[in-house]
């Protein structure tokens, strides 16, 4: 699967939230794909990143990209099913752009179906993995289509997790949001914490150029904006 603009924005938002990389002892990228998100985290000086990828060709691509980057000592690409992956440590940061289609018709491409349909990694599975893998004060970041967010949220609450930040993403002001990027943590008993909600517009109003907000977020990653 090719790199998407939404994934780039996702990685940049997550990286922006990291004010002190030294407090993150370990990070987990679930469904690494090309390795894009892991590389963006590594660029922000996260030094111990485990990138888990189920598909062999995608894992090979991620390994190639990491090996040919300045960050090869910070990232370990592991070809594995996240449901079977065992770690001796908890993670202070988890990031995932998971398969998101539920009960949708599939196309003829097996790899594309695996990347986009959540048969092999349901939202319940993912929330269970996050619950058992996230450190006590750690944060997980997720990217989903808006119409799948409520389904994920129901599962998240069932697993004693809660949202801390929610970003609605729309391409221009005259179009409704198409993606949601959000952070989650372990729920503290009796806590009444309410998620901070924001919106990000990718292009300016006439769609002729990226918005200033988007440029500011991606300037450290794009060669030219």
Coordinates of C-alpha atoms in Angstrom, one line a residue:
X1 CA 0.0 0.0 0.0
X2 CA 1.3 3.4 -0.9
X3 CA 1.8 6.3 1.6
X4 CA -1.3 8.4 2.0
X5 CA -1.5 12.1 2.9
X6 CA -3.8 11.2 5.9
X7 CA -1.1 8.9 7.3
X8 CA 1.5 11.6 6.9
X9 CA -0.7 14.0 8.9
X10 CA -1.4 11.3 11.4
X11 CA 2.3 10.7 12.1
X12 CA 3.0 14.4 12.3
X13 CA 0.2 15.0 14.9
X14 CA 1.5 12.1 17.0
X15 CA 5.1 13.3 16.8
X16 CA 4.0 16.8 17.7
X17 CA 2.5 15.6 20.9
X18 CA 5.9 14.2 22.1
X19 CA 7.3 17.0 24.1
X20 CA 10.1 15.0 25.8
X21 CA 11.2 11.9 23.7
X22 CA 13.4 10.7 26.6
X23 CA 10.3 9.7 28.7
X24 CA 9.2 7.3 25.9
X25 CA 11.3 4.2 26.7
X26 CA 9.6 2.1 23.9
X27 CA 7.1 2.6 21.1
X28 CA 5.0 0.1 19.2
X29 CA 3.8 0.6 15.6
X30 CA 0.9 -1.8 14.9
X31 CA 0.6 -2.5 11.1
X32 CA 3.8 -0.8 10.1
X33 CA 3.2 -1.0 6.3
X34 CA 6.0 0.9 4.6
X35 CA 7.4 1.9 8.0
X36 CA 6.4 5.6 7.5
X37 CA 5.0 6.2 11.0
X38 CA 7.9 4.5 12.7
X39 CA 10.3 6.6 10.7
X40 CA 8.4 9.8 11.6
X41 CA 8.7 8.9 15.3
X42 CA 12.3 8.1 14.9
X43 CA 13.0 11.5 13.3
X44 CA 11.6 13.0 16.6
X45 CA 14.3 11.0 18.5
X46 CA 12.2 8.1 19.7
X47 CA 15.0 5.5 20.0
X48 CA 13.3 2.1 20.7
X49 CA 10.5 1.4 18.2
X50 CA 9.0 -2.0 17.4
X51 CA 7.2 -2.1 14.0
X52 CA 4.9 -5.0 13.7
X53 CA 3.7 -6.0 10.2
X54 CA 1.7 -9.1 9.2
X55 CA 2.2 -9.0 5.4
X56 CA 5.6 -10.3 4.2
X57 CA 6.0 -8.0 1.2
X58 CA 5.1 -4.9 3.3
X59 CA 7.5 -6.0 6.1
X60 CA 10.3 -6.4 3.5
X61 CA 9.5 -2.9 2.2
X62 CA 9.5 -1.5 5.7
X63 CA 12.9 -3.2 6.4
X64 CA 14.3 -1.7 3.2
X65 CA 13.1 1.8 4.0
X66 CA 14.4 1.6 7.6
X67 CA 17.8 0.2 6.5
X68 CA 18.2 3.0 4.0
X69 CA 17.4 5.8 6.5
X70 CA 19.4 7.5 9.2
X71 CA 17.2 5.9 11.8
X72 CA 18.0 2.2 11.3
X73 CA 19.3 1.8 14.8
X74 CA 16.1 3.1 16.3
X75 CA 13.6 0.8 14.6
X76 CA 13.1 -3.0 14.6
X77 CA 10.7 -4.3 11.9
X78 CA 9.0 -7.6 13.0
X79 CA 7.0 -9.7 10.7
X80 CA 4.2 -11.0 12.9
X81 CA 0.5 -11.1 13.7
X82 CA 0.1 -8.5 16.5
X83 CA -2.4 -10.9 18.2
X84 CA 0.4 -13.4 18.6
X85 CA 3.3 -10.9 19.3
X86 CA 4.8 -11.3 22.7
X87 CA 6.7 -8.5 24.4
X88 CA 8.6 -8.5 27.7
X89 CA 7.9 -4.7 28.1
X90 CA 5.0 -2.3 28.1
X91 CA 5.0 0.5 25.6
X92 CA 4.8 4.2 26.4
X93 CA 3.6 5.0 22.9
X94 CA 1.5 3.0 20.5
X95 CA 0.5 4.2 17.0
X96 CA -1.7 2.4 14.5
X97 CA -3.5 3.1 11.2
X98 CA -5.4 -0.2 11.4
X99 CA -7.6 -2.0 8.9
X100 CA -10.9 -0.2 9.3
X101 CA -13.6 -1.6 7.0
X102 CA -16.3 -3.6 8.8
X103 CA -18.7 -5.7 6.8
X104 CA -17.7 -4.2 3.4
X105 CA -17.5 -5.9 0.1
X106 CA -13.9 -6.9 -0.7
X107 CA -12.0 -6.5 -3.9
X108 CA -9.8 -9.0 -5.8
X109 CA -6.5 -7.9 -4.2
X110 CA -5.7 -10.0 -1.2
X111 CA -3.0 -7.7 0.2
X112 CA -5.2 -4.6 -0.2
X113 CA -8.1 -6.4 1.5
X114 CA -5.9 -7.4 4.4
X115 CA -4.7 -3.8 4.8
X116 CA -8.2 -2.3 4.7
X117 CA -10.6 -4.8 6.1
X118 CA -10.6 -5.6 9.8
X119 CA -11.4 -9.4 9.6
X120 CA -7.9 -10.3 11.0
X121 CA -7.6 -7.4 13.4
X122 CA -11.0 -6.3 14.7
X123 CA -11.5 -3.2 16.8
X124 CA -12.0 -5.5 19.8
X125 CA -8.7 -7.2 19.1
X126 CA -6.9 -3.9 18.7
X127 CA -8.3 -2.5 21.9
X128 CA -7.4 -5.6 23.8
X129 CA -3.8 -5.4 22.4
X130 CA -3.6 -1.8 23.4
X131 CA -5.0 -2.5 26.9
X132 CA -2.4 -5.2 27.6
X133 CA 0.6 -3.5 25.8
X134 CA 0.3 0.1 26.9
X135 CA 2.2 1.3 30.0
X136 CA 0.2 2.8 32.9
X137 CA 0.6 6.4 31.7
X138 CA 1.2 5.6 28.1
X139 CA -0.7 6.9 25.1
X140 CA -2.0 5.2 21.9
X141 CA -2.8 7.1 18.7
X142 CA -5.3 5.8 16.1
X143 CA -6.4 6.9 12.6
X144 CA -9.8 5.9 11.4
X145 CA -12.6 7.0 9.0
X146 CA -15.2 9.1 10.8
X147 CA -17.9 6.5 10.2
X148 CA -15.9 3.8 12.0
X149 CA -15.0 5.9 15.1
X150 CA -18.2 5.2 17.1
X151 CA -17.8 1.5 16.6
X152 CA -14.2 1.7 17.8
X153 CA -15.2 3.9 20.7
X154 CA -17.7 1.4 22.0
X155 CA -15.1 -1.3 22.0
X156 CA -12.5 1.1 23.6
X157 CA -14.9 1.9 26.5
X158 CA -15.5 -1.8 27.0
X159 CA -11.8 -2.3 27.5
X160 CA -11.5 0.5 30.1
X161 CA -9.7 2.9 27.7
X162 CA -10.7 6.5 27.0
X163 CA -10.0 9.3 24.5
X164 CA -7.9 12.2 25.5
X165 CA -7.7 14.1 22.2
X166 CA -9.8 14.0 19.1
X167 CA -8.9 15.6 15.7
X168 CA -11.5 15.8 13.0
X169 CA -9.8 16.0 9.6
X170 CA -11.5 17.6 6.5
X171 CA -10.0 18.4 3.2
X172 CA -11.6 21.9 2.9
X173 CA -14.1 23.9 5.0
X174 CA -17.0 23.1 2.6
X175 CA -16.5 19.3 3.0
X176 CA -17.4 17.2 6.0
X177 CA -14.6 15.5 8.0
X178 CA -13.5 12.2 6.4
X179 CA -11.0 11.0 9.0
X180 CA -10.5 11.2 12.8
X181 CA -7.2 11.0 14.6
X182 CA -7.4 10.4 18.3
X183 CA -5.3 9.5 21.4
X184 CA -6.4 7.1 24.1
X185 CA -5.1 6.1 27.5
X186 CA -6.0 3.7 30.3
X187 CA -9.2 5.0 32.1
X188 CA -8.6 6.1 35.6
X189 CA -11.4 4.8 37.9
X190 CA -14.0 7.5 38.7
X191 CA -12.3 9.9 36.3
X192 CA -14.5 12.4 34.4
X193 CA -11.8 13.6 32.0
X194 CA -13.4 14.9 28.7
X195 CA -11.5 14.6 25.5
X196 CA -10.1 17.8 23.9
X197 CA -11.7 18.1 20.4
X198 CA -10.1 20.0 17.5
X199 CA -10.3 20.1 13.7
X200 CA -7.7 20.3 11.0
X201 CA -8.2 21.5 7.5
X202 CA -5.8 20.0 4.9
X203 CA -6.2 22.6 2.1
X204 CA -7.1 26.3 2.1
X205 CA -10.7 27.3 1.3
X206 CA -10.3 27.4 -2.5
X207 CA -8.3 24.1 -2.4
X208 CA -5.4 25.7 -4.4
X209 CA -2.8 24.9 -1.7
X210 CA -2.2 23.2 1.6
X211 CA -3.4 25.1 4.6
X212 CA -0.9 26.9 6.8
X213 CA -1.7 24.5 9.7
X214 CA -1.0 21.5 7.5
X215 CA 2.3 23.1 6.3
X216 CA 3.4 23.8 9.8
X217 CA 2.7 20.2 10.9
X218 CA 4.5 18.6 7.9
X219 CA 7.4 21.0 7.3
X220 CA 9.9 18.7 9.1
X221 CA 9.0 15.8 6.9
X222 CA 8.2 17.1 3.4
X223 CA 11.1 18.2 1.2
X224 CA 8.8 20.9 -0.3
X225 CA 5.4 22.3 0.6

